[in-house]
Amino acid sequence: MTGNLRRSVLAAALAALVAATLPGTAHAVPATHTPPPPPSDARLAAQPARPAVSREQFYLLMPDRFANGDPSNDRGGMSGDRSRTGFDPTDKDFYQGGDLKGLTKRLDYVKGLGTTAIWLTPVFRNKTVRVRGGKESASYHGYAVTDFTSVDPHFGTDRDLRALISKAHAKGMKVYFDVITNHTADTITYAEKSYGYRAKGAYPYLDTEGRPFDDSRGMTKVDSDSPPYTPENTGDMVPAWLNDTTMYHNRGDSTFAGESALYGDFYGLDDLWTERPEVVRGMEKIYQKWVDDFDVDGFRVDTAKNVNMEFWTQWATALDRYAAKKGRDGFFLFAEAFSADPAVTAPYLTQGRLDGTLDFPLQSAVRDYASRGGPPSDLATVFAQDYRYATDKTNAYSQVTFLGSHDMGRIGAFIASDHPHASDAELLRRDRLAHEVMFLTRGNPVIYSGDEQGFTGSGDDVYGRQTMFASRVADYLDDDEIGTERTHASDAYDVAHPLYRSIAALSTLREKYPALADGAQKELYAKGSVYAFSRTGADREFVDAVNNASEARTVELPVESGAS
């Protein structure tokens, strides 16, 4: 316990954790062959049904923002100014120079956190620079793909990617690719020079005979006159089938409400007509090829909520079967379904046949509890809905838990925003508390690159995408960092940083006691400022109690083993 926040910390193997050996369950068989008694609850709890991925620890990073191992590829093999090359290390909206070689050289740093799985944001070739609203920005993030078959030259080569995966595997870390099926780069313009969303009710799709039809009830033959806009494609997409404009919805920009969430362009990126079987098969082949060519361990799928559920059912089933045929029985597919409601996220497992989702409901509850002093009932409400995730192949223990991300911003930024006048010591304690709740509850925790160094930021998206190497971006240089006097003008690979050390210690604890990773979780107490739960494994019950108040609390907790 430190400072004015009572926390579950690693003192004497976490003083807040109580480990108790469960009663023995072996039974001798009498000579009369009397049937043995049924297994005890302890024996049943010792053999839980767990999906293949239930003990991973992810490290999320953007290759452009992590480490620059080869300055010769900073401009992606192009010449000219930033409007052509996309490179400007003084502007947060442009390439900064990070690459795959840089990550490969820093694998020991990543491994030192206890990382078992690296999650890379997209590495596919992107449209280098785009103009939207009169403003230029580069596709350093990887979500504006023009070529789904090759590595973007700003990050390196296919050989560099193979070397990274091979060396990560040799160090005991898996590698996951971030993939996109919802949209491509913006290579389609409309002859009407208008991009407002056109709804299906007012502008139905037309078949080749000019008759309206509802694509959600089944596809029919279409041509370039079918959509509500008249699309024109630049022909820059790879594979070539993506240059066929009838493979896109062509309804204009999404408003992210109603039907436009499925049919509209995502901030101008061309929205694929995923109801079409040709698009489903095309996306299956694209990502089967990456399974073939690289020893990748799984995919995180982007913008799942912006794709019809039927697509996921077909695509995930096909990828699972293909990976299994290639000897990848543990291939793991998890989705970004942006909602804090488990009733919204769970269907991507039960209907969409994916293996997990990013746990936005838990992220919201942990942020509220650890940073805002919210009630433990928020946590209880999330865990009480874990039943929603159960399928024949997965359950809530495969959920990918996180505190912040490259899209929504950092946990450090949330805490600093919630407590604008707090001391660095208090911010650090709250940051640690959030990580401890995440690491000791069910799921596979994610560390977003830089969180272990106390990064904050002034907002979401690009404002939370600082480089781990020394920055020249004014917006980043203004950031305060938690737990250090360092600024973004210096490299940030400090293994002595208090958050790095705390996360590494939590990782060591989970590795030593696997029940803390995927043991059966049971709520024991959720009142006032205290949340307590147990994790039961093969021979031990662990009890964890956390308190987000500034005063100590004394509570009585029931334990299955009867331990004190």
Short mmCIF file of C-alpha atoms in Angstrom, two decimals, residues 210-563:
data_model
loop_
_atom_site.label_atom_id
_atom_site.label_comp_id
_atom_site.label_asym_id
_atom_site.label_seq_id
_atom_site.Cartn_x
_atom_site.Cartn_y
_atom_site.Cartn_z
CA GLY A 210 -33.03 -0.49 -63.33
CA ARG A 211 -35.26 -2.12 -60.70
CA PRO A 212 -34.78 -1.31 -56.98
CA PHE A 213 -33.62 -4.10 -54.67
CA ASP A 214 -32.59 -4.48 -51.04
CA ASP A 215 -29.05 -5.87 -50.83
CA SER A 216 -29.56 -6.97 -47.20
CA ARG A 217 -32.08 -9.55 -48.49
CA GLY A 218 -29.76 -10.89 -51.16
CA MET A 219 -27.59 -9.70 -54.02
CA THR A 220 -28.41 -9.54 -57.70
CA LYS A 221 -26.56 -8.42 -60.81
CA VAL A 222 -25.43 -4.80 -60.68
CA ASP A 223 -23.51 -2.37 -62.86
CA SER A 224 -22.00 1.11 -62.54
CA ASP A 225 -25.51 2.64 -62.65
CA SER A 226 -26.63 0.69 -59.58
CA PRO A 227 -25.36 2.93 -56.73
CA PRO A 228 -26.81 6.35 -55.81
CA TYR A 229 -23.61 8.10 -56.88
CA THR A 230 -21.64 7.76 -60.12
CA PRO A 231 -18.23 6.40 -59.02
CA GLU A 232 -14.92 6.92 -60.82
CA ASN A 233 -11.85 4.94 -59.70
CA THR A 234 -8.20 5.87 -60.16
CA GLY A 235 -7.24 2.22 -60.75
CA ASP A 236 -4.58 2.25 -58.02
CA MET A 237 -5.87 -0.70 -55.97
CA VAL A 238 -4.22 -4.12 -55.57
CA PRO A 239 -5.55 -6.81 -56.00
CA ALA A 240 -7.12 -5.69 -59.27
CA TRP A 241 -10.68 -6.69 -58.34
CA LEU A 242 -10.69 -3.76 -55.91
CA ASN A 243 -10.66 -1.38 -58.90
CA ASP A 244 -14.20 -2.50 -59.80
CA THR A 245 -16.41 0.30 -58.45
CA THR A 246 -19.36 -2.09 -58.06
CA MET A 247 -17.47 -3.67 -55.15
CA TYR A 248 -18.17 -0.56 -53.05
CA HIS A 249 -21.29 0.88 -51.41
CA ASN A 250 -20.85 4.30 -53.05
CA ARG A 251 -23.33 6.10 -50.78
CA GLY A 252 -21.16 8.94 -49.53
CA ASP A 253 -19.63 9.70 -46.15
CA SER A 254 -20.90 7.97 -43.04
CA THR A 255 -22.58 9.98 -40.30
CA PHE A 256 -21.93 6.98 -37.98
CA ALA A 257 -25.66 6.80 -37.21
CA GLY A 258 -28.30 4.41 -38.51
CA GLU A 259 -27.63 2.57 -41.72
CA SER A 260 -24.76 4.90 -42.66
CA ALA A 261 -22.61 3.18 -40.00
CA LEU A 262 -22.62 0.12 -42.27
CA TYR A 263 -22.91 1.71 -45.71
CA GLY A 264 -21.06 5.04 -45.51
CA ASP A 265 -17.42 5.87 -46.18
CA PHE A 266 -15.32 5.91 -43.01
CA TYR A 267 -13.98 9.47 -42.95
CA GLY A 268 -13.85 9.40 -46.74
CA LEU A 269 -12.22 5.95 -47.04
CA ASP A 270 -14.02 3.88 -49.69
CA ASP A 271 -16.54 1.53 -48.06
CA LEU A 272 -16.57 -1.99 -49.47
CA TRP A 273 -19.87 -3.66 -50.38
CA THR A 274 -19.33 -6.47 -47.90
CA GLU A 275 -22.79 -7.89 -48.55
CA ARG A 276 -21.48 -9.05 -51.93
CA PRO A 277 -20.15 -12.63 -51.96
CA GLU A 278 -17.36 -11.49 -54.29
CA VAL A 279 -16.08 -9.13 -51.59
CA VAL A 280 -16.29 -11.83 -48.92
CA ARG A 281 -14.29 -14.26 -51.07
CA GLY A 282 -11.84 -11.56 -52.10
CA MET A 283 -11.09 -10.62 -48.50
CA GLU A 284 -10.75 -14.28 -47.56
CA LYS A 285 -8.12 -14.76 -50.27
CA ILE A 286 -6.22 -11.60 -49.34
CA TYR A 287 -5.71 -12.64 -45.73
CA GLN A 288 -5.25 -16.34 -46.46
CA LYS A 289 -2.27 -15.23 -48.53
CA TRP A 290 -0.78 -13.47 -45.47
CA VAL A 291 -1.28 -16.68 -43.50
CA ASP A 292 0.54 -18.52 -46.29
CA ASP A 293 3.42 -16.12 -46.70
CA PHE A 294 4.09 -15.15 -43.07
CA ASP A 295 4.08 -17.07 -39.84
CA VAL A 296 1.51 -14.69 -38.35
CA ASP A 297 -0.38 -15.83 -35.24
CA GLY A 298 -3.67 -14.03 -35.74
CA PHE A 299 -5.49 -10.88 -36.80
CA ARG A 300 -7.09 -7.93 -35.07
CA VAL A 301 -9.90 -6.81 -37.36
CA ASP A 302 -10.56 -3.10 -37.68
CA THR A 303 -13.96 -1.32 -37.68
CA ALA A 304 -16.01 -4.49 -37.06
CA LYS A 305 -19.15 -2.49 -36.24
CA ASN A 306 -19.04 -0.92 -39.69
CA VAL A 307 -19.35 -4.29 -41.44
CA ASN A 308 -22.51 -6.43 -41.66
CA MET A 309 -22.51 -9.37 -39.23
CA GLU A 310 -23.04 -11.94 -42.01
CA PHE A 311 -19.66 -11.00 -43.44
CA TRP A 312 -17.90 -11.82 -40.18
CA THR A 313 -19.64 -15.18 -39.86
CA GLN A 314 -18.39 -16.23 -43.30
CA TRP A 315 -14.97 -14.57 -43.19
CA ALA A 316 -13.98 -15.69 -39.68
CA THR A 317 -15.12 -19.25 -40.33
CA ALA A 318 -13.11 -19.38 -43.57
CA LEU A 319 -9.96 -17.94 -41.95
CA ASP A 320 -10.19 -20.30 -38.98
CA ARG A 321 -10.49 -23.32 -41.27
CA TYR A 322 -7.69 -22.16 -43.50
CA ALA A 323 -5.33 -21.48 -40.60
CA ALA A 324 -6.13 -24.88 -39.08
CA LYS A 325 -5.38 -26.53 -42.44
CA LYS A 326 -2.01 -24.80 -42.33
CA GLY A 327 -1.33 -26.14 -38.83
CA ARG A 328 -2.31 -22.96 -36.95
CA ASP A 329 -4.86 -24.38 -34.53
CA GLY A 330 -4.39 -21.47 -32.13
CA PHE A 331 -5.02 -18.78 -34.76
CA PHE A 332 -6.81 -15.94 -32.99
CA LEU A 333 -9.19 -13.37 -34.49
CA PHE A 334 -10.31 -10.45 -32.35
CA ALA A 335 -12.35 -7.44 -33.34
CA GLU A 336 -12.63 -3.75 -32.69
CA ALA A 337 -16.33 -3.28 -31.91
CA PHE A 338 -16.48 0.20 -30.42
CA SER A 339 -19.16 0.02 -27.71
CA ALA A 340 -19.21 -0.02 -23.90
CA ASP A 341 -22.23 -2.37 -23.95
CA PRO A 342 -21.49 -6.14 -23.82
CA ALA A 343 -24.83 -6.76 -25.54
CA VAL A 344 -23.35 -4.97 -28.58
CA THR A 345 -19.84 -6.48 -28.49
CA ALA A 346 -20.68 -10.11 -27.65
CA PRO A 347 -22.54 -10.95 -30.91
CA TYR A 348 -19.27 -10.64 -32.80
CA LEU A 349 -18.35 -13.90 -31.03
CA THR A 350 -21.71 -15.65 -30.86
CA GLN A 351 -22.89 -14.69 -34.35
CA GLY A 352 -19.80 -13.39 -36.11
CA ARG A 353 -17.67 -16.40 -35.05
CA LEU A 354 -14.70 -14.25 -34.07
CA ASP A 355 -12.66 -15.36 -31.05
CA GLY A 356 -12.77 -12.15 -29.02
CA THR A 357 -13.26 -8.42 -29.07
CA LEU A 358 -11.41 -5.48 -27.62
CA ASP A 359 -13.13 -5.12 -24.25
CA PHE A 360 -14.49 -1.58 -24.50
CA PRO A 361 -17.02 -2.24 -21.71
CA LEU A 362 -14.25 -3.14 -19.25
CA GLN A 363 -12.03 -0.27 -20.43
CA SER A 364 -14.79 2.19 -19.60
CA ALA A 365 -15.41 0.65 -16.17
CA VAL A 366 -11.72 0.48 -15.20
CA ARG A 367 -11.11 4.08 -16.27
CA ASP A 368 -14.14 5.18 -14.23
CA TYR A 369 -13.10 3.18 -11.16
CA ALA A 370 -9.35 3.88 -11.11
CA SER A 371 -9.32 7.45 -12.36
CA ARG A 372 -12.66 8.99 -11.49
CA GLY A 373 -13.32 7.17 -8.22
CA GLY A 374 -16.39 5.50 -9.68
CA PRO A 375 -18.30 2.77 -7.85
CA PRO A 376 -17.13 -0.86 -7.99
CA SER A 377 -20.61 -1.74 -9.20
CA ASP A 378 -19.46 -0.53 -12.64
CA LEU A 379 -16.91 -3.34 -12.72
CA ALA A 380 -19.45 -5.79 -11.32
CA THR A 381 -21.94 -4.90 -14.05
CA VAL A 382 -19.41 -5.68 -16.79
CA PHE A 383 -18.28 -9.02 -15.35
CA ALA A 384 -21.88 -10.07 -14.66
CA GLN A 385 -22.42 -10.12 -18.43
CA ASP A 386 -19.50 -12.41 -19.23
CA TYR A 387 -22.00 -15.18 -20.02
CA ARG A 388 -22.85 -13.32 -23.22
CA TYR A 389 -19.48 -14.24 -24.78
CA ALA A 390 -19.74 -18.04 -24.42
CA THR A 391 -19.70 -20.10 -27.61
CA ASP A 392 -18.56 -23.59 -28.52
CA LYS A 393 -15.00 -22.31 -29.08
CA THR A 394 -14.50 -19.22 -26.91
CA ASN A 395 -15.70 -17.27 -23.88
CA ALA A 396 -15.02 -14.10 -21.87
CA TYR A 397 -11.53 -15.29 -20.91
CA SER A 398 -10.45 -14.62 -24.50
CA GLN A 399 -11.45 -10.96 -24.31
CA VAL A 400 -8.65 -8.52 -25.10
CA THR A 401 -8.58 -5.97 -22.29
CA PHE A 402 -7.01 -2.52 -22.55
CA LEU A 403 -6.87 0.90 -20.91
CA GLY A 404 -6.27 3.12 -23.95
CA SER A 405 -5.26 2.86 -27.58
CA HIS A 406 -3.93 4.63 -30.65
CA ASP A 407 -7.54 5.55 -31.51
CA MET A 408 -9.14 6.63 -28.24
CA GLY A 409 -6.10 8.03 -26.44
CA ARG A 410 -4.03 6.95 -23.45
CA ILE A 411 -4.90 5.97 -19.91
CA GLY A 412 -2.30 8.50 -18.75
CA ALA A 413 -4.14 11.23 -20.65
CA PHE A 414 -7.47 10.21 -19.13
CA ILE A 415 -6.05 10.27 -15.60
CA ALA A 416 -4.32 13.62 -16.15
CA SER A 417 -7.55 15.07 -17.57
CA ASP A 418 -9.62 13.74 -14.67
CA HIS A 419 -7.15 15.23 -12.15
CA PRO A 420 -5.71 18.41 -13.70
CA HIS A 421 -4.24 19.65 -10.40
CA ALA A 422 -2.95 16.33 -9.04
CA SER A 423 0.68 15.70 -8.20
CA ASP A 424 2.76 13.38 -10.32
CA ALA A 425 2.78 10.92 -7.43
CA GLU A 426 -1.02 10.71 -7.39
CA LEU A 427 -1.22 10.34 -11.17
CA LEU A 428 1.30 7.52 -10.97
CA ARG A 429 -0.67 5.73 -8.24
CA ARG A 430 -3.89 5.93 -10.23
CA ASP A 431 -2.10 4.71 -13.38
CA ARG A 432 -0.74 1.73 -11.46
CA LEU A 433 -4.15 0.97 -9.99
CA ALA A 434 -5.72 0.88 -13.45
CA HIS A 435 -3.05 -1.54 -14.69
CA GLU A 436 -3.42 -3.76 -11.64
CA VAL A 437 -7.18 -4.07 -12.10
CA MET A 438 -6.66 -4.95 -15.76
CA PHE A 439 -3.88 -7.46 -15.16
CA LEU A 440 -5.52 -9.31 -12.29
CA THR A 441 -8.99 -9.71 -13.82
CA ARG A 442 -9.95 -12.06 -16.64
CA GLY A 443 -8.82 -11.41 -20.19
CA ASN A 444 -5.66 -10.75 -22.17
CA PRO A 445 -4.23 -7.32 -21.25
CA VAL A 446 -2.86 -4.85 -23.78
CA ILE A 447 -0.10 -2.32 -23.15
CA TYR A 448 -0.25 0.48 -25.70
CA SER A 449 3.30 1.45 -26.59
CA GLY A 450 4.34 4.39 -24.43
CA ASP A 451 1.88 3.78 -21.61
CA GLU A 452 4.66 1.95 -19.76
CA GLN A 453 6.68 5.18 -20.00
CA GLY A 454 3.94 7.43 -18.62
CA PHE A 455 2.89 9.00 -21.93
CA THR A 456 -0.19 11.22 -21.78
CA GLY A 457 -1.21 13.46 -24.70
CA SER A 458 -3.82 16.15 -25.22
CA GLY A 459 -6.51 14.03 -26.85
CA ASP A 460 -7.39 10.98 -28.91
CA ASP A 461 -6.20 9.76 -32.31
CA VAL A 462 -3.00 11.47 -33.48
CA TYR A 463 -2.64 13.39 -30.18
CA GLY A 464 -1.94 10.07 -28.47
CA ARG A 465 0.46 8.67 -31.07
CA GLN A 466 3.76 9.98 -29.77
CA THR A 467 7.03 8.43 -30.90
CA MET A 468 9.05 6.29 -28.53
CA PHE A 469 12.17 7.82 -30.08
CA ALA A 470 13.06 11.50 -29.66
CA SER A 471 10.40 13.73 -31.19
CA ARG A 472 10.50 17.06 -33.00
CA VAL A 473 6.70 17.52 -32.95
CA ALA A 474 5.71 20.65 -31.01
CA ASP A 475 2.41 19.17 -29.79
CA TYR A 476 4.24 16.18 -28.32
CA LEU A 477 7.04 18.22 -26.78
CA ASP A 478 4.38 20.06 -24.75
CA ASP A 479 3.11 16.84 -23.14
CA ASP A 480 3.81 16.03 -19.52
CA GLU A 481 4.82 12.44 -18.80
CA ILE A 482 3.83 10.54 -15.66
CA GLY A 483 6.53 9.18 -13.36
CA THR A 484 9.48 10.98 -14.97
CA GLU A 485 10.97 14.42 -15.64
CA ARG A 486 11.81 13.35 -19.19
CA THR A 487 10.11 15.00 -22.19
CA HIS A 488 9.44 13.72 -25.69
CA ALA A 489 12.67 15.36 -26.82
CA SER A 490 14.43 12.20 -25.58
CA ASP A 491 14.14 8.50 -26.39
CA ALA A 492 11.76 6.62 -24.07
CA TYR A 493 12.96 3.05 -23.65
CA ASP A 494 13.61 3.31 -19.92
CA VAL A 495 13.32 -0.10 -18.26
CA ALA A 496 13.67 1.61 -14.87
CA HIS A 497 10.55 3.73 -15.32
CA PRO A 498 8.17 2.98 -12.41
CA LEU A 499 5.31 1.99 -14.73
CA TYR A 500 7.53 -0.29 -16.82
CA ARG A 501 8.69 -1.98 -13.61
CA SER A 502 5.13 -2.29 -12.23
CA ILE A 503 3.84 -3.86 -15.44
CA ALA A 504 6.80 -6.25 -15.62
CA ALA A 505 6.16 -7.29 -12.01
CA LEU A 506 2.48 -7.94 -12.71
CA SER A 507 3.50 -9.99 -15.73
CA THR A 508 5.88 -12.06 -13.62
CA LEU A 509 3.12 -12.71 -11.11
CA ARG A 510 0.70 -13.91 -13.82
CA GLU A 511 3.38 -16.15 -15.27
CA LYS A 512 4.21 -17.65 -11.87
CA TYR A 513 0.54 -18.15 -10.96
CA PRO A 514 -1.43 -18.85 -14.19
CA ALA A 515 -4.71 -18.79 -12.26
CA LEU A 516 -4.26 -15.01 -12.12
CA ALA A 517 -4.46 -15.01 -15.93
CA ASP A 518 -7.29 -17.43 -16.64
CA GLY A 519 -8.38 -18.99 -13.36
CA ALA A 520 -12.10 -18.98 -12.66
CA GLN A 521 -13.08 -15.47 -11.60
CA LYS A 522 -15.69 -14.95 -8.88
CA GLU A 523 -16.89 -11.69 -7.43
CA LEU A 524 -16.64 -11.49 -3.63
CA TYR A 525 -17.39 -7.86 -2.78
CA ALA A 526 -18.47 -4.71 -4.63
CA LYS A 527 -19.46 -1.96 -2.19
CA GLY A 528 -18.32 1.53 -1.36
CA SER A 529 -14.87 1.91 -2.84
CA VAL A 530 -13.80 -1.76 -2.68
CA TYR A 531 -13.93 -4.38 -5.39
CA ALA A 532 -12.82 -7.90 -4.44
CA PHE A 533 -12.75 -11.11 -6.44
CA SER A 534 -11.09 -14.50 -6.44
CA ARG A 535 -9.20 -16.39 -9.16
CA THR A 536 -9.20 -20.16 -8.72
CA GLY A 537 -6.78 -22.47 -10.49
CA ALA A 538 -5.67 -26.07 -10.19
CA ASP A 539 -4.63 -26.00 -6.55
CA ARG A 540 -5.00 -22.45 -5.27
CA GLU A 541 -7.49 -19.70 -4.71
CA PHE A 542 -6.23 -16.14 -5.04
CA VAL A 543 -8.14 -13.25 -3.55
CA ASP A 544 -7.58 -9.69 -4.74
CA ALA A 545 -9.14 -6.60 -3.17
CA VAL A 546 -8.71 -3.10 -4.60
CA ASN A 547 -9.79 0.18 -3.06
CA ASN A 548 -10.01 3.47 -4.98
CA ALA A 549 -10.60 5.64 -1.92
CA SER A 550 -8.00 7.75 -0.13
CA GLU A 551 -8.70 5.94 3.17
CA ALA A 552 -8.13 2.30 4.11
CA ARG A 553 -11.14 -0.02 4.22
CA THR A 554 -11.63 -3.24 6.18
CA VAL A 555 -13.96 -5.84 4.65
CA GLU A 556 -14.71 -9.52 5.23
CA LEU A 557 -14.41 -11.75 2.20
CA PRO A 558 -15.65 -15.32 1.75
CA VAL A 559 -13.15 -17.76 0.21
CA GLU A 560 -14.02 -21.17 -1.22
CA SER A 561 -11.02 -22.88 0.39
CA GLY A 562 -11.87 -21.66 3.85
CA ALA A 563 -8.47 -20.01 4.10
#
